Short mmCIF file of C-alpha atoms and ligand atoms in Angstrom, two decimals:
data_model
loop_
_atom_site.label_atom_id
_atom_site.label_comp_id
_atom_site.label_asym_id
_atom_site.label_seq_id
_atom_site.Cartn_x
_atom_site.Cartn_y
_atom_site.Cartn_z
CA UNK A 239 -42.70 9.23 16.79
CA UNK A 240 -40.52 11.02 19.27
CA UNK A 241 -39.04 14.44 18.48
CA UNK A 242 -37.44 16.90 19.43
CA UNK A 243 -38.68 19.91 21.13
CA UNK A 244 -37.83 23.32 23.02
CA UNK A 245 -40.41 24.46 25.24
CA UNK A 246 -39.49 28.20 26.40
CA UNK A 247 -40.70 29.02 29.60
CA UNK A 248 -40.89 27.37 32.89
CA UNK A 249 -43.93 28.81 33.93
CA UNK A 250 -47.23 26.77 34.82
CA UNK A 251 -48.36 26.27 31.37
CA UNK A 252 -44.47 26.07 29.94
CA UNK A 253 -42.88 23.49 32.23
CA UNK A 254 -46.28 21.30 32.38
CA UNK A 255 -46.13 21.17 28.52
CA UNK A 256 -42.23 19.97 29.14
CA UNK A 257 -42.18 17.74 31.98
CA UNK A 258 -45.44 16.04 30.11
CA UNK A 259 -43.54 16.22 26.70
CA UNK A 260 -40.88 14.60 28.20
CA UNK A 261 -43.10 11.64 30.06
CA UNK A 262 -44.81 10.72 26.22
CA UNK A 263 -41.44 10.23 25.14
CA UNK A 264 -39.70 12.88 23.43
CA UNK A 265 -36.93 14.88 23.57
CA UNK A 266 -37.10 17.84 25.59
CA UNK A 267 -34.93 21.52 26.53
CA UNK A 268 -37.05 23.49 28.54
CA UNK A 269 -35.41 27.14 28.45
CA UNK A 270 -36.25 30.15 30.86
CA UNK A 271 -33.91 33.22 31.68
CA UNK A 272 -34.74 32.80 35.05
CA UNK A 273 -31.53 31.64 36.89
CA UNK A 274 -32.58 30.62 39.81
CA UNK A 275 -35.24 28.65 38.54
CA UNK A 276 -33.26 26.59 36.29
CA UNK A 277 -30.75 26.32 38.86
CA UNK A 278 -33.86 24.54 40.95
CA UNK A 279 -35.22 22.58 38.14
CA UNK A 280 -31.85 21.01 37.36
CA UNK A 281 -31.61 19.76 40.61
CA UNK A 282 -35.75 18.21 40.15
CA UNK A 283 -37.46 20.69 42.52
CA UNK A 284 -40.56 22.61 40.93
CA UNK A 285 -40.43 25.85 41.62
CA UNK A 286 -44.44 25.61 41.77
CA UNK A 287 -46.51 23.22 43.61
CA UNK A 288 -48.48 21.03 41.12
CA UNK A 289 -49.59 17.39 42.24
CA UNK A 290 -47.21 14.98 40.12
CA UNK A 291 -45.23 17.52 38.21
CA UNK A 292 -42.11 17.42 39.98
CA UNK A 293 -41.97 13.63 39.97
CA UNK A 294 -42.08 14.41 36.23
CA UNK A 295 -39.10 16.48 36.38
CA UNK A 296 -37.47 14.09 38.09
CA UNK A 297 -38.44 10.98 35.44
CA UNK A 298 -37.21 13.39 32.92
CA UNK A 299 -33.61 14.39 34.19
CA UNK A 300 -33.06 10.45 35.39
CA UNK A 301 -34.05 9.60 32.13
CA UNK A 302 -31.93 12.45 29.94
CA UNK A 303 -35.48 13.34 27.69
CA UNK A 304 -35.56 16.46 30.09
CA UNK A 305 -32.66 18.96 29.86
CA UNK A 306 -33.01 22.85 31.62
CA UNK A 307 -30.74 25.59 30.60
CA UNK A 308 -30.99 29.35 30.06
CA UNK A 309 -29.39 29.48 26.73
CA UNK A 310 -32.10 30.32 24.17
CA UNK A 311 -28.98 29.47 21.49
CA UNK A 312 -29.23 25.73 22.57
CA UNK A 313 -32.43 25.75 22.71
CA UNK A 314 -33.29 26.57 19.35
CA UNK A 315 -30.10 24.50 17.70
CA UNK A 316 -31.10 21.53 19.82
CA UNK A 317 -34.87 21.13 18.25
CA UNK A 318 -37.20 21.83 15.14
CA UNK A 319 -40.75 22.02 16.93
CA UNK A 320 -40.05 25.48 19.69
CA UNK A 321 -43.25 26.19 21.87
CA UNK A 322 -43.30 29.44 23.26
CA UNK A 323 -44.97 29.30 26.29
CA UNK A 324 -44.18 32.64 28.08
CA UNK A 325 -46.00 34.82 30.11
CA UNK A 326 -48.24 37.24 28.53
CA UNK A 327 -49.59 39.70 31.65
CA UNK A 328 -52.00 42.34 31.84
CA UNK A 329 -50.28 45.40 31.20
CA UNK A 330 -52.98 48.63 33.30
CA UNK A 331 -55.30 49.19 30.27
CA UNK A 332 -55.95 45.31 30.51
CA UNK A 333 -54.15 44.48 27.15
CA UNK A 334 -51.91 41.62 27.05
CA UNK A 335 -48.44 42.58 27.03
CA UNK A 336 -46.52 40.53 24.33
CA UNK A 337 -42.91 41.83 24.97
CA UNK A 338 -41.48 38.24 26.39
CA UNK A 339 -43.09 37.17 23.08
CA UNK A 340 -41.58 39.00 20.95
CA UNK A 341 -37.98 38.63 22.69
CA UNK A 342 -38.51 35.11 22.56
CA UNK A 343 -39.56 35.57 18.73
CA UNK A 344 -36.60 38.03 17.88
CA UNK A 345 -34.22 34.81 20.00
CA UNK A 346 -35.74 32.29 17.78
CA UNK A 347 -35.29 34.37 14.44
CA UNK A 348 -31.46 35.09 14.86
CA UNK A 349 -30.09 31.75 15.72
CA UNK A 350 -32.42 29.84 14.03
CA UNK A 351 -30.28 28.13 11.08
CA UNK A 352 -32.57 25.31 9.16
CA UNK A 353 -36.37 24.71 9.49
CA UNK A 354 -38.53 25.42 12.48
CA UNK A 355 -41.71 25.13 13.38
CA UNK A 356 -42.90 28.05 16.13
CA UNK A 357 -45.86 27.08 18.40
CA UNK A 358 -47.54 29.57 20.38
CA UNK A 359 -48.67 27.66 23.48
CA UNK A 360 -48.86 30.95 26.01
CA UNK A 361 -52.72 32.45 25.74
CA UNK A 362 -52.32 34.96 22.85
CA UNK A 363 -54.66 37.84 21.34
CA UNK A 364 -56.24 36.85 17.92
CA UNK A 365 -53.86 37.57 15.76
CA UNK A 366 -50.60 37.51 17.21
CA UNK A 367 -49.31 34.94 14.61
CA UNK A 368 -48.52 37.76 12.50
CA UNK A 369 -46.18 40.10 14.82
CA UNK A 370 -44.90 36.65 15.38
CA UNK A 371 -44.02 35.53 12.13
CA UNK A 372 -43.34 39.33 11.16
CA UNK A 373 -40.26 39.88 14.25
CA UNK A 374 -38.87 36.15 12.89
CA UNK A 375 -38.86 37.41 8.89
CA UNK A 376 -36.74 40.50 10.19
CA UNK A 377 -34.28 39.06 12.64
CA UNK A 378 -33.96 36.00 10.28
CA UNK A 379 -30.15 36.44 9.62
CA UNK A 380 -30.11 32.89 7.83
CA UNK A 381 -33.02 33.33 6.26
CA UNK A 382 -34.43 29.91 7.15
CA UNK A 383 -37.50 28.62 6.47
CA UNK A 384 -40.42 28.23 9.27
CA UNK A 385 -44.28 27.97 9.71
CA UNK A 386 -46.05 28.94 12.63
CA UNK A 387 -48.34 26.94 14.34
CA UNK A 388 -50.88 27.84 17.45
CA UNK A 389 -51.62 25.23 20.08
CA UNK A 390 -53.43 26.69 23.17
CA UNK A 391 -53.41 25.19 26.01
CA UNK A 392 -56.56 24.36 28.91
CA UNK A 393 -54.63 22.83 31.60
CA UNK A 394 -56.15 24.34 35.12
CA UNK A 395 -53.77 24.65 38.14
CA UNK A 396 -53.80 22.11 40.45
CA UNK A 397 -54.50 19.87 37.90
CA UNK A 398 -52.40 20.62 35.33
CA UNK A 399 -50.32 17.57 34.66
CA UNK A 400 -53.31 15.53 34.50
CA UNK A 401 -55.20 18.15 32.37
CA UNK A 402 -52.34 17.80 29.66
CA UNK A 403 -52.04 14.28 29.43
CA UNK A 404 -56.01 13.99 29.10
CA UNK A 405 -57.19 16.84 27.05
CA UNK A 406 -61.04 17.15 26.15
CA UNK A 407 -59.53 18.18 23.16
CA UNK A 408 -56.10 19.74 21.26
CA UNK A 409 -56.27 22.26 19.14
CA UNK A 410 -53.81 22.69 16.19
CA UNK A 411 -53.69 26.08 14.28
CA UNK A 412 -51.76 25.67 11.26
CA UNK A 413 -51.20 26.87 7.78
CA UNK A 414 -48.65 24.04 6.51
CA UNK A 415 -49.50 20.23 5.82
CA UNK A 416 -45.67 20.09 7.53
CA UNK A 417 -46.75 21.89 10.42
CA UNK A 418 -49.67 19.81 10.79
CA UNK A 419 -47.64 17.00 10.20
CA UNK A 420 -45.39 17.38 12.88
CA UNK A 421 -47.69 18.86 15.78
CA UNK A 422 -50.20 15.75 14.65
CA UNK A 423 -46.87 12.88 15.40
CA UNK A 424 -45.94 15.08 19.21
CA UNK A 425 -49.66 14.83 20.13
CA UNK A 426 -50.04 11.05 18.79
CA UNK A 427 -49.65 9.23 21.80
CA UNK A 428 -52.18 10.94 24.01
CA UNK A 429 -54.79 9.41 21.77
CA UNK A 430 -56.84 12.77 22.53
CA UNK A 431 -59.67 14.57 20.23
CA UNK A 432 -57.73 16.57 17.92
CA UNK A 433 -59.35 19.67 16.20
CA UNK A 434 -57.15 20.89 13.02
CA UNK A 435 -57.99 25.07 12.42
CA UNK A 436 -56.87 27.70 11.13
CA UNK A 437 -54.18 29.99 12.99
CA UNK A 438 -56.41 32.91 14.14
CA UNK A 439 -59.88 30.05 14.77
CA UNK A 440 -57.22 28.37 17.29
CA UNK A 441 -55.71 31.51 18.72
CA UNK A 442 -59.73 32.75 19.52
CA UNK A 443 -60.74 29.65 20.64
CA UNK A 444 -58.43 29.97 24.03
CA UNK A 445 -59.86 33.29 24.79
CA UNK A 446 -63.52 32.64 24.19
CA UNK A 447 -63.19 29.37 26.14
CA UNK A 448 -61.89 31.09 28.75
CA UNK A 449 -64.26 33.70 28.73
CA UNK A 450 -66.77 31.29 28.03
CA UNK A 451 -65.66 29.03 31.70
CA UNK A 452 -65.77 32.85 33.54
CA UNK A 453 -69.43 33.86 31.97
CA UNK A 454 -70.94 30.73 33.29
CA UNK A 455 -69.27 31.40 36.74
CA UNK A 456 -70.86 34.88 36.84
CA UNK A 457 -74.14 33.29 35.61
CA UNK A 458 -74.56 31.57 38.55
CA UNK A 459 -73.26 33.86 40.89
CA UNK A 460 -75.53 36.67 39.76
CA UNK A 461 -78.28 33.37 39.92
CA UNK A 462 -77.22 33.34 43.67
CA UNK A 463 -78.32 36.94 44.61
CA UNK A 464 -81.67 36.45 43.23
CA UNK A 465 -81.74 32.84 45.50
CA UNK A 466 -80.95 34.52 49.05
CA UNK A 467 -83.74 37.23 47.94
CA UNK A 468 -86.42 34.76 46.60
CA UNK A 469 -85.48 31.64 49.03
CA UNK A 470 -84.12 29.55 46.43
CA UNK A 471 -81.42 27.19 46.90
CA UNK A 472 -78.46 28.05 44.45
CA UNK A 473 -76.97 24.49 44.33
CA UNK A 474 -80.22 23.10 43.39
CA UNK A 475 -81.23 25.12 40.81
CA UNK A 476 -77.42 24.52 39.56
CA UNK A 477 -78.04 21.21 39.72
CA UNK A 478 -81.26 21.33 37.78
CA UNK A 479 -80.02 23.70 35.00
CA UNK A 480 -77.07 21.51 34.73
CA UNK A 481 -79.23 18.65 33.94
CA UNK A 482 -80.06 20.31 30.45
CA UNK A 483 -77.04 18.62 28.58
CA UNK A 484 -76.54 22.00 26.74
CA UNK A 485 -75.76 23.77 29.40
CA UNK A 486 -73.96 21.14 31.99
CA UNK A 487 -72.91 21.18 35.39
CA UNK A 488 -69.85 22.16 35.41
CA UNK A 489 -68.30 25.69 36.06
CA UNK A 490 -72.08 26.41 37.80
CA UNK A 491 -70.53 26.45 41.44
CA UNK A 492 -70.81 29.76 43.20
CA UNK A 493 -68.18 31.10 45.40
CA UNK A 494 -66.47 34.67 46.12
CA UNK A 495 -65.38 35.27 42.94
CA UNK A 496 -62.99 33.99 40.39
CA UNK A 497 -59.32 34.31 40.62
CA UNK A 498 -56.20 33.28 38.92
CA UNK A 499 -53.74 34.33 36.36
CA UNK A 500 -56.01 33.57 33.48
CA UNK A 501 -59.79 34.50 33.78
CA UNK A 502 -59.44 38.06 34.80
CA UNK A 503 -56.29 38.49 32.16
CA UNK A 504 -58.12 36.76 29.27
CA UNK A 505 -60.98 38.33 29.39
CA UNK A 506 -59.55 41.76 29.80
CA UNK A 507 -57.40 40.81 26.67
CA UNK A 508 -60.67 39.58 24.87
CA UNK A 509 -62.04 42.53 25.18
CA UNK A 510 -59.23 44.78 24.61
CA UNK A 511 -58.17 42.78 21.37
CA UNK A 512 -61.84 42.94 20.58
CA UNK A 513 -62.16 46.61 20.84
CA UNK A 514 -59.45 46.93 18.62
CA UNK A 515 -61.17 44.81 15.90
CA UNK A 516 -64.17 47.28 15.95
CA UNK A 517 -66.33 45.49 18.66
CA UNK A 518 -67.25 46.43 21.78
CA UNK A 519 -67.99 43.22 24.20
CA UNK A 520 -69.47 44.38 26.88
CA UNK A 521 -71.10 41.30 27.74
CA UNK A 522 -67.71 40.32 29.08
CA UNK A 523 -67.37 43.74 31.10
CA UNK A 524 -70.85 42.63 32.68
CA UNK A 525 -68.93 39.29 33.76
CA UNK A 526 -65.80 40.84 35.58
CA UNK A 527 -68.42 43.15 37.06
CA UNK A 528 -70.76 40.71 38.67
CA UNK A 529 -67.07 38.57 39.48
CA UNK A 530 -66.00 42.03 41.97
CA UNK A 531 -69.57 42.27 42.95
CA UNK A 532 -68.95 39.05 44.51
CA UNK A 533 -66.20 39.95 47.05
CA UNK A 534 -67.96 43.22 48.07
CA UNK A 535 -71.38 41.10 49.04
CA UNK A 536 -69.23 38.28 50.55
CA UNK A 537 -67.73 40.99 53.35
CA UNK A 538 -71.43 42.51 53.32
CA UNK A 539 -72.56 39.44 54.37
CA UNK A 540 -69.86 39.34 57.03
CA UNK A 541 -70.87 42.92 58.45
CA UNK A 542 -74.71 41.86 58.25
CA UNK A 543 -73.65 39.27 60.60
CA UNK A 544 -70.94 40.99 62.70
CA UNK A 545 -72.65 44.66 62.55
CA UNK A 546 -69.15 46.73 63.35
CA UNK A 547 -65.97 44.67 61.76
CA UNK A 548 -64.22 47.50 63.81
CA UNK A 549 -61.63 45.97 66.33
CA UNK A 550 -63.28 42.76 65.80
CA UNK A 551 -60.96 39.34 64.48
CA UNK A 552 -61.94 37.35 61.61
CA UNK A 553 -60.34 34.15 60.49
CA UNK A 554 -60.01 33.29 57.19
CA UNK A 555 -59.62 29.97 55.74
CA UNK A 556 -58.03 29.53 52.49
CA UNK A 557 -55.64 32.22 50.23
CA UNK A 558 -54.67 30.87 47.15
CA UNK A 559 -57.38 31.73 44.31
CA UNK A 560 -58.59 27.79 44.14
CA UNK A 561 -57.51 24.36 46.01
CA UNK A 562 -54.64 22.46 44.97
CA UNK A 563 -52.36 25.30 44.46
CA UNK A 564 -50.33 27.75 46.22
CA UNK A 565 -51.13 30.48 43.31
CA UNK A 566 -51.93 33.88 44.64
CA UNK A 567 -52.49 35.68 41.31
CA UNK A 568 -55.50 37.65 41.49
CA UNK A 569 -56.85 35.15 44.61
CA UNK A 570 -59.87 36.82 45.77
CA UNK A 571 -58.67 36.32 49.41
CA UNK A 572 -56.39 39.39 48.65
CA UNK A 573 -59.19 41.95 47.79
CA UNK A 574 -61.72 40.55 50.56
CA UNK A 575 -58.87 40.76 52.77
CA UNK A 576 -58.36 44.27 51.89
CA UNK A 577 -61.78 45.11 52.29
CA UNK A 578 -62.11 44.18 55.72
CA UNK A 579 -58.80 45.23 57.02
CA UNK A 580 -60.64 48.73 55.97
CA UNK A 581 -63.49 48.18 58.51
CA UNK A 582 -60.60 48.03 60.68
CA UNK A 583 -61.21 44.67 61.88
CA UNK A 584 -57.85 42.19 62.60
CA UNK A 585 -57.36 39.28 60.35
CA UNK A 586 -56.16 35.98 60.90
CA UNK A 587 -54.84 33.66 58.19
CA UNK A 588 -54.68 29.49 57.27
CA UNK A 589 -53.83 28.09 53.67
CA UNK A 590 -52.38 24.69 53.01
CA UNK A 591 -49.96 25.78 50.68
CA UNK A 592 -49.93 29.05 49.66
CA UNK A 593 -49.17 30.76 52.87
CA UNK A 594 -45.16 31.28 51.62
CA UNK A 595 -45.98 33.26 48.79
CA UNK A 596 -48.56 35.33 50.40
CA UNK A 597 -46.61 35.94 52.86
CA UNK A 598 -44.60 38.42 49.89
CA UNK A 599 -48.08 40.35 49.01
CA UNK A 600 -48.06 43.89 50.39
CA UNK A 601 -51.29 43.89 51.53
CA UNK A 602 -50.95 41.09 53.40
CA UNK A 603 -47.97 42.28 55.38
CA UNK A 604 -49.86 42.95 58.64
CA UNK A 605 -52.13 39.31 58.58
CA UNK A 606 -51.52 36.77 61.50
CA UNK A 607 -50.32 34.01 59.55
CA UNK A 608 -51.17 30.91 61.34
CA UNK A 609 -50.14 27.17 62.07
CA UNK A 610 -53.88 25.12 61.17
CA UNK A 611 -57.35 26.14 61.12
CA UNK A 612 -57.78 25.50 64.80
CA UNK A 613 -55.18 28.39 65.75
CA UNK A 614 -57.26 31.06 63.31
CA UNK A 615 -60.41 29.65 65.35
CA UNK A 616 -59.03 30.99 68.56
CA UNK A 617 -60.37 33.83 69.51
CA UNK A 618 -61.97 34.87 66.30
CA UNK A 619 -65.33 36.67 65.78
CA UNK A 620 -66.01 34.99 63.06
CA UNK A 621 -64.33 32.33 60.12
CA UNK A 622 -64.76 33.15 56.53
CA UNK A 623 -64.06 30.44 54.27
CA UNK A 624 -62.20 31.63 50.68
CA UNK A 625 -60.86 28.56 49.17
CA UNK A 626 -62.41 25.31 49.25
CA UNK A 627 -59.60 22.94 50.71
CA UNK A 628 -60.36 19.75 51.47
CA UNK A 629 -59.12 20.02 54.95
CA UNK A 630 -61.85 22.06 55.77
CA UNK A 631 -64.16 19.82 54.79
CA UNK A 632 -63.30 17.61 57.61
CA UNK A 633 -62.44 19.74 60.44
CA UNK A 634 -63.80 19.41 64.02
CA UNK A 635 -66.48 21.96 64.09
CA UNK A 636 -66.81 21.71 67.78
CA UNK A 637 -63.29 21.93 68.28
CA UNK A 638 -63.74 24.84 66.42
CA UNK A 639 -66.83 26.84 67.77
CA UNK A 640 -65.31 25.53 71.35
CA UNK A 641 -62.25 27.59 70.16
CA UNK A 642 -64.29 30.29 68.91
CA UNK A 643 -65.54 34.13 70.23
CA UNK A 644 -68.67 33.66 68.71
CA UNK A 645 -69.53 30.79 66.80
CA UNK A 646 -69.91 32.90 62.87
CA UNK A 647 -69.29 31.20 60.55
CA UNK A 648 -69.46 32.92 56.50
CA UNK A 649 -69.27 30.26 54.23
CA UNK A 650 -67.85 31.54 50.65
CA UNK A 651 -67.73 28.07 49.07
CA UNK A 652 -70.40 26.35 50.33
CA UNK A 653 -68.39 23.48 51.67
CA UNK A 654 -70.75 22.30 54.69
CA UNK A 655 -75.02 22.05 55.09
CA UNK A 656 -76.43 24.82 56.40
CA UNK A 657 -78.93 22.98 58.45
CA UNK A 658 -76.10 20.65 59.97
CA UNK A 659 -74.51 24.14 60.41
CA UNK A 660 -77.07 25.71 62.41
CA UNK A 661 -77.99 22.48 64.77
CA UNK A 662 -74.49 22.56 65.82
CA UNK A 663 -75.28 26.31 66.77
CA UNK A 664 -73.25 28.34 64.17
CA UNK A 665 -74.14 31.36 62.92
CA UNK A 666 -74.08 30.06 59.30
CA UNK A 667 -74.38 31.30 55.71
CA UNK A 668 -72.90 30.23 52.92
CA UNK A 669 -73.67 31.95 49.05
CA UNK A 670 -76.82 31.67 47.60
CA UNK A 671 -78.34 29.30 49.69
C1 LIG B 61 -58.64 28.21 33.87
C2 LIG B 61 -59.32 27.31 32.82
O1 LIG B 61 -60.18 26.40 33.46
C3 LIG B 61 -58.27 26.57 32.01
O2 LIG B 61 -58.89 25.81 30.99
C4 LIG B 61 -57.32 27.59 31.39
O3 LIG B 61 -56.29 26.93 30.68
C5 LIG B 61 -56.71 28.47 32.46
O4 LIG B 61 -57.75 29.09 33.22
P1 LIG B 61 -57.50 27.86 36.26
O5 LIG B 61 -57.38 29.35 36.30
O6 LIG B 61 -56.32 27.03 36.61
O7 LIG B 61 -57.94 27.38 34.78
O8 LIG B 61 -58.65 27.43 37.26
P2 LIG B 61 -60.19 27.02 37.18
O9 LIG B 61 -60.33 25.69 37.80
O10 LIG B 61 -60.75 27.20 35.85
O11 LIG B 61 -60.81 28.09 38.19
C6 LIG B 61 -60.70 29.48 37.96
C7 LIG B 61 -61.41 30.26 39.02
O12 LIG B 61 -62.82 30.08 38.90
C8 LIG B 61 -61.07 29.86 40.45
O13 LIG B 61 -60.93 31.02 41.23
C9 LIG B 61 -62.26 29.05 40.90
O14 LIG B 61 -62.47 29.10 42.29
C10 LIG B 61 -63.39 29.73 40.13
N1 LIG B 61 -64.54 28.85 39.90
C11 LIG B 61 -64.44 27.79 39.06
C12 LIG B 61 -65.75 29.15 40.52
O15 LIG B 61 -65.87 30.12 41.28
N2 LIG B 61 -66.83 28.34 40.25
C13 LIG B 61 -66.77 27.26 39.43
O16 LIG B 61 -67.79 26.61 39.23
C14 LIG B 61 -65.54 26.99 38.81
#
């Protein structure tokens, strides 16, 4: 049954849950304060890149189910189901900070005049509900009546639209049968695996999912040290764990580190949220440990190949913190970047997408941003690859080591053989392996 809904936020996680909304047939106003975005969004440009969401967009405005504005007032008139889907960053102790929350609350609770039904969609502390439902109770000036509901949401970037339309599973926190009710009929036509929980089960489950996804990544790059010491190959033994259905392939791939708005955020917040219930999880210190671990040994591994990085050029391929996206939140490229600009050696740049918005990082500022992977090549003392693109997966290696100072080549994401690697002459490593 189609209804009416307010999404607020145009974020990844908002506007994906609007433009996708919108395509299973209801009623959407997507509502962000940002100006300029809704100025962009009205005319059917995504302000992020995100395969198939701005066609979305599009669909939506042709079709009138998709409105933008910046008028929380309209917003919260025009619909009974409101998703809040703002951003909830890491404020410097590593605690979430909940202020767009609660202005987006506090909007909701003064011009809210019949029922509503308040979803929390952004990635929330255990808990939250309450400050929620507490900041609509006092800025109620109608006093009308409203439940509130938690939905989390597992999209990943650069799949996102895809992820939302064909959830492993959706998770409804509720307290009301109404509530239920209605979240039940907006999620009906994906057909999808519904789970039906309580409000803090649901608002937990995001966060140790989440920190669940970066454990296993730390797993197995921790596993990856001990290969390269015993002579092990790290994407076999992945493979043969993964085998054992409890544990499963997936999320086993080593690399340089995770990145991205939510691992490092989430689990900071699970453990700050945590600490504040009493527990200290320092299991999940150990993960974001062994996760920075993984830059520093990926430029070790550069200097145990290079000796001095001093004066010397490396090229690195890849910025944004995973393919498909040009997000450079917490994109390991930045630190490993960092690190080697300290050895004083010159860095060249390539990323498909994301070279606009690194071009606005600080530390970036002095990086030769360049045309294709064959111009960071020239010259270079060695190519380090950071994200795993599939354009590098099919590049012309011996257009490349022709181009080449010396023929290094530091492999972060294992994306080629090292045997193949080495017959072709490269100086070759890749992680773990
Ligand atoms: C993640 C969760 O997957 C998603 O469910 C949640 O809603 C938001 O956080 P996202 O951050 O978009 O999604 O990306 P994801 O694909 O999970 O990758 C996160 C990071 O982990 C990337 O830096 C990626 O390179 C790294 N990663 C992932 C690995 O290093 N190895 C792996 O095996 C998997």
């Amino acid at each position: 049954m189609p209804h009416n809904i307010t999404v607020v936020g145009a974020g990844y996680v908002g506007l994906t849950t609007a433009a996708c909304f919108s395509k299973m047939g209801h009623k959407v106003v997507c509502v962000d304060k940002d100006e300029k975005k809704i100025k962009l969004l009205k005319k059917g440009k995504s302000p992020i890149y995100e395969p198939g969401l701005e066609e979305l967009v599009k669909e939506g405005l042709r079709k009138g189910s998709l409105v933008f504005t910046t008028e929380m007032e309209k917003g919260v008139k025009n619909s009974t189901v409101i998703f809040i889907a703002v951003g909830t960053p890491p404020k410097e102790n590593g605690e979430a900070d909940l202020s767009s929350v609660e202005d987006v609350a506090r909007n909701i609770g003064y011009h809210m005049k019949e029922y509503k039904l308040i979803v929390e969609k952004s990635t929330v502390p255990v808990r939250t509900y309450q400050w929620i439902r507490r900041i609509i109770q006092m800025y109620n000036k109608y006093n009308a009546p409203f439940d509130i509901a938690c939905n989390p949401e597992f999209l990943r970037e650069g799949s996102a639209v895809k992820d939302f339309l064909h959830p492993d599973r959706v998770i409804i926190g509720v307290e009301s049968e109404k509530a239920k009710k209605l979240l039940l009929e907006i999620y009906e036509p994906l057909h999808a695996k519904v789970l039906v929980t309580n409000l803090s089960s649901a608002e937990l489950i995001k966060h140790a999912s989440n920190a669940f996804l970066a454990m296993k990544i730390s797993f197995i790059n921790a596993v990856s040290v001990i290969c390269e010491k015993a002579g092990a190959d790290v994407l076999e033994v992945a493979e043969g764990i993964g085998l054992d259905r409890r544990i499963g392939r997936e999320f086993l791939n080593p690399g340089v580190g995770f990145g991205g708005f939510c691992f490092p955020k989430d689990l900071s917040a699970f453990m700050h949220i945590s600490k504040e219930l009493g527990y200290d999880f320092k299991l999940l210190q150990e993960v974001l440990n062994i996760n920075e671990g993984q830059k520093l040994r990926f430029v070790k591994k550069i200097k145990e190949t290079l000796w001095n990085l001093n004066g010397k050029t490396i090229g690195i391929l890849g910025l944004s913190f995973k393919p498909n996206t040009d997000d450079m939140r917490f994109a390991p490229s930045i630190d490993i970047i960092y690190y080697l600009k300290n050895e004083g050696a010159k860095i060249k740049v390539y990323d498909p997408q994301a070279m606009e918005k690194a071009k606005r990082i600080d530390a970036l500022k002095d990086v030769k941003f360049c045309k294709n992977p064959y111009e960071v090549a020239k010259g270079s003392d060695c190519i380090a690859i950071v994200t795993e693109w599939e354009e590098f997966k099919n590049l012309d290696l011996t257009k490349i080591k022709k181009l080449m100072r010396v023929p290094v080549i530091i492999d972060g994401r294992n994306i080629y053989e090292p045997e193949k690697m080495k017959k072709m002459g490269f100086f070759y490593k890749g992680i773990g392996r």
